[in-house]
Short mmCIF file of C-alpha atoms and ligand atoms in Angstrom, two decimals:
data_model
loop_
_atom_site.label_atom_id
_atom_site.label_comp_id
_atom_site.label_asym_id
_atom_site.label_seq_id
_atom_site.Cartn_x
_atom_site.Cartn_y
_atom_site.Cartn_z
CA UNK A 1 -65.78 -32.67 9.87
CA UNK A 2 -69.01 -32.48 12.16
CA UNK A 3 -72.62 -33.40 10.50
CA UNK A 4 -74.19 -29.91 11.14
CA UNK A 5 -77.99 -30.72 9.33
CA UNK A 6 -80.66 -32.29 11.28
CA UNK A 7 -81.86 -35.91 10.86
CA UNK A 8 -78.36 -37.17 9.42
CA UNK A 9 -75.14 -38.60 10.84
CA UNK A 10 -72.10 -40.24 10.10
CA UNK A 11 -72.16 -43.98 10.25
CA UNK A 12 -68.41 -45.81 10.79
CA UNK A 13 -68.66 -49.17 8.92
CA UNK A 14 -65.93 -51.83 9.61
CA UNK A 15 -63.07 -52.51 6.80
CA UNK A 16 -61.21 -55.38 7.11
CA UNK A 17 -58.06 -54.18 5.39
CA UNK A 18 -56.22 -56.86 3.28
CA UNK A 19 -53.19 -55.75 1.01
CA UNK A 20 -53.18 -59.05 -0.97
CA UNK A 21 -56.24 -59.79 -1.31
CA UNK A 22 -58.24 -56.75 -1.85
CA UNK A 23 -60.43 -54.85 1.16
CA UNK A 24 -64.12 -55.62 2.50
CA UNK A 25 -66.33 -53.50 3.99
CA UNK A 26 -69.47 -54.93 6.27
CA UNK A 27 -72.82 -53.37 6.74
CA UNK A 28 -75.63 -55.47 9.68
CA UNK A 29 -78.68 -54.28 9.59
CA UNK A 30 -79.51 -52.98 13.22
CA UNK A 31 -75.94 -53.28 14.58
CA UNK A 32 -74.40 -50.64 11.56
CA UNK A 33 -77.57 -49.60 9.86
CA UNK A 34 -79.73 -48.47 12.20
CA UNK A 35 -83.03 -49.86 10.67
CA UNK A 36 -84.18 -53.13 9.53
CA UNK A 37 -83.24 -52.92 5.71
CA UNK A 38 -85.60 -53.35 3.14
CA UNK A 39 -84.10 -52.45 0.04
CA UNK A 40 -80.70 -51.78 -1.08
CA UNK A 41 -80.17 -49.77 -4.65
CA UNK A 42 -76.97 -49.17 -6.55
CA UNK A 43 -75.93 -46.08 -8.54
CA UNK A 44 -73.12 -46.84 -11.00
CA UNK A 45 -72.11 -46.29 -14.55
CA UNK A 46 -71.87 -42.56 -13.66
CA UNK A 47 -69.93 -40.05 -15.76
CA UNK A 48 -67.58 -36.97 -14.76
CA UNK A 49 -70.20 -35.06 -15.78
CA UNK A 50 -73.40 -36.93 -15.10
CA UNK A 51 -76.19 -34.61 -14.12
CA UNK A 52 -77.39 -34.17 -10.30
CA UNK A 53 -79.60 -37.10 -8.83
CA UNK A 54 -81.90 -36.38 -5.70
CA UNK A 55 -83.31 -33.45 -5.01
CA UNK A 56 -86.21 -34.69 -3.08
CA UNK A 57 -86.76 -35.14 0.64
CA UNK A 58 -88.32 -38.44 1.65
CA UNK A 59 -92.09 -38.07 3.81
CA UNK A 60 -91.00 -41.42 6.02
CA UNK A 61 -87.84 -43.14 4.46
CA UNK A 62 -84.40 -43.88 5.90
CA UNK A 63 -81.78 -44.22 3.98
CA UNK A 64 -77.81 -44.97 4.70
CA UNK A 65 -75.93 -43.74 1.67
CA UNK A 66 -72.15 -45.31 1.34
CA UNK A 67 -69.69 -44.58 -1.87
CA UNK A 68 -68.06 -47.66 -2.24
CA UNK A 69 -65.77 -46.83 -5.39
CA UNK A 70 -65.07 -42.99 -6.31
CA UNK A 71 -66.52 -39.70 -5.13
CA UNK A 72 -69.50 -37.74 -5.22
CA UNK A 73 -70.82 -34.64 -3.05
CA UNK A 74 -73.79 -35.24 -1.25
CA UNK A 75 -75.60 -31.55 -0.62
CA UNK A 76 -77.80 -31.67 3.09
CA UNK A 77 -80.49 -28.94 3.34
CA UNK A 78 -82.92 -29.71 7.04
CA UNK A 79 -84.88 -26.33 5.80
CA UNK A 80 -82.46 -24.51 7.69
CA UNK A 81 -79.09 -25.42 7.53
CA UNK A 82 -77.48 -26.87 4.56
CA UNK A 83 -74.43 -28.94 4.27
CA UNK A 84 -71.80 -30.34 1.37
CA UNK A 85 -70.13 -33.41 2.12
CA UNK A 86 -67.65 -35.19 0.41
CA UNK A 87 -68.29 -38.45 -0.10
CA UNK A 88 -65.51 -41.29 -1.03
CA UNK A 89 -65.04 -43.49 1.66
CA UNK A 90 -66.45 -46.53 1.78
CA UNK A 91 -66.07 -46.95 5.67
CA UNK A 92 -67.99 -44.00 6.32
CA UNK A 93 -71.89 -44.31 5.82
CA UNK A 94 -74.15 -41.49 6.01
CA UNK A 95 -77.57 -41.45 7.22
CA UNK A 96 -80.27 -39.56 5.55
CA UNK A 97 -83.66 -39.22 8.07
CA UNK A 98 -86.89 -38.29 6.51
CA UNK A 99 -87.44 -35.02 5.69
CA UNK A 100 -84.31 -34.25 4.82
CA UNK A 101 -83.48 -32.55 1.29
CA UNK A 102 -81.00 -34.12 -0.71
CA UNK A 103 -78.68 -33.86 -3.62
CA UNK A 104 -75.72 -35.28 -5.20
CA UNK A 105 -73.41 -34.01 -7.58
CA UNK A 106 -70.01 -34.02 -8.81
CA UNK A 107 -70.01 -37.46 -9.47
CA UNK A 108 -66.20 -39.06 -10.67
CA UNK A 109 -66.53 -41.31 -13.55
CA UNK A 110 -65.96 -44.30 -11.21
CA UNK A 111 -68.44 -43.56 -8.48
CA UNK A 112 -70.70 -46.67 -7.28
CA UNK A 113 -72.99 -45.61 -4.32
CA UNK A 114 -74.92 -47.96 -2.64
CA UNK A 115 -78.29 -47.35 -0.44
CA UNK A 116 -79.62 -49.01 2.59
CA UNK A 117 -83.38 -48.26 2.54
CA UNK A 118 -85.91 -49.13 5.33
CA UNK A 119 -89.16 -49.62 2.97
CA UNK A 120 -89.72 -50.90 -0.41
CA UNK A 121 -89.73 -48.15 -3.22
CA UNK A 122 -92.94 -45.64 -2.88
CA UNK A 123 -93.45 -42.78 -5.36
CA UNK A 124 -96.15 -41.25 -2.61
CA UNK A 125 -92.91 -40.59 -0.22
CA UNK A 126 -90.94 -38.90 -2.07
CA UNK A 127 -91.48 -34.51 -1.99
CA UNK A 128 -89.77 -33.33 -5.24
CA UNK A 129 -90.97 -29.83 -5.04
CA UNK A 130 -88.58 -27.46 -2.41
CA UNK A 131 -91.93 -25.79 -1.31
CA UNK A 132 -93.62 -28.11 -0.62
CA UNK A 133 -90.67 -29.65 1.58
CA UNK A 134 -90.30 -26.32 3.24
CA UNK A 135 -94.00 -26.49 4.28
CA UNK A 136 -93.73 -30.12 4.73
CA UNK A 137 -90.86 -29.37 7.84
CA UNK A 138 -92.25 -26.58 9.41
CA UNK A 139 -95.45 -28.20 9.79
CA UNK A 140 -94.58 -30.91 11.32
CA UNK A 141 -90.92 -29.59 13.35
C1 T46 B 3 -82.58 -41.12 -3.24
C2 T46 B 3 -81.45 -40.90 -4.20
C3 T46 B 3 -80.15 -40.86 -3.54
C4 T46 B 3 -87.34 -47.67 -8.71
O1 T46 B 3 -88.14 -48.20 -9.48
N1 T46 B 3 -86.98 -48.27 -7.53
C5 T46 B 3 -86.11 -47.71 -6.68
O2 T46 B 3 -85.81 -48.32 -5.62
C6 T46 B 3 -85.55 -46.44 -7.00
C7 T46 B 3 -84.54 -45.78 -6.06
C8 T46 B 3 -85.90 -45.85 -8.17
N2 T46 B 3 -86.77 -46.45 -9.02
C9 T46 B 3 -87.12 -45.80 -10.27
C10 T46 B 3 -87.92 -44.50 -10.14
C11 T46 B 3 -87.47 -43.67 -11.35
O3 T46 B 3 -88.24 -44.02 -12.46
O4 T46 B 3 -85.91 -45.43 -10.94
C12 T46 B 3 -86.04 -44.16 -11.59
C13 T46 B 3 -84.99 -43.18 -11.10
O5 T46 B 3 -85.28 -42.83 -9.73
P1 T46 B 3 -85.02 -41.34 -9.15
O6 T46 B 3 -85.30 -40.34 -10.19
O7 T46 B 3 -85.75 -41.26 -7.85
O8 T46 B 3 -83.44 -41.40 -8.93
P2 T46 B 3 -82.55 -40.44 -8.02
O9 T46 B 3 -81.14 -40.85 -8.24
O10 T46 B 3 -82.86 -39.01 -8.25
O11 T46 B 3 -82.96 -40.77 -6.52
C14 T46 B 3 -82.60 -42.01 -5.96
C15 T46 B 3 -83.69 -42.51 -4.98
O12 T46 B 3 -84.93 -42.54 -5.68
C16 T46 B 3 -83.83 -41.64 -3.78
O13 T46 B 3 -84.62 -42.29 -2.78
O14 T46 B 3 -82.51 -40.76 -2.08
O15 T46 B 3 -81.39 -41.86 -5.27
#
């Protein structure tokens, strides 16, 4: 599967696989993540049917979004193409550019989702109205 949306991409992390011991996954800032990382924030304790999260675009922030246990569909909208990905792997990071609306959804009971963030949490950079992100993207695309 190809990354189709602007401002995102996939990013391989590398799992060192042990059968008796359990797996482990490793994420360097700068070498994997491609930012220096600021913040890191866990989702968890999700249900089957937990409501969507997200649906905002970010005005600066960079996120990389990995599902470490579980699955969830991440949802991709640039303001012109949209996207659905599947997310469950925990060797497979995704990044998420500013100005990028996203979504997830569809979460499995056991999902834990972890974020790489390149700035402390700001309310001001967050756009949680579509419009506005719309207006937000052409303006400055
Ligand atoms: C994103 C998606 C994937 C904080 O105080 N600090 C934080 O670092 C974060 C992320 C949130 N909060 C507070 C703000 C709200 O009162 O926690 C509450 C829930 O946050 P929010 O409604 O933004 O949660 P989500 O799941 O819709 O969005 C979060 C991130 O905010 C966002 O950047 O990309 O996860």
């Amino acid at each position: 599967m190809n990354i189709t949306v602007k401002r995102s991409g996939f990013i391989p992390l590398t799992t060192r696989k042990d059968l008796r011991r359990g797996d482990l996954t490793v994420a360097e800032a700068i070498k994997d993540i491609p930012f220096p990382i600021r913040r890191v924030y866990v989702i968890h304790h999700t249900k089957q049917n937990s409501l969507a999260r997200g649906s905002h675009a970010h005005k600066t922030l960079k996120q990389v979004f990995v599902c470490v246990n579980g699955s969830f569909v991440l949802g991709l909208d640039d303001g012109k193409r949209k996207q659905k990905i599947l997310m469950n792997q925990p060797s497979l990071g995704i990044i998420i550019g500013p100005k990028l609306w996203h979504t997830m959804s569809k979460f499995s009971k056991d999902c834990v989702m972890i974020s790489f963030a390149s700035d402390h949490y700001r309310e001001t950079d967050y756009i949680r109205s579509y419009d506005e992100f719309q207006a937000f993207v052409k303006k400055r695309t």
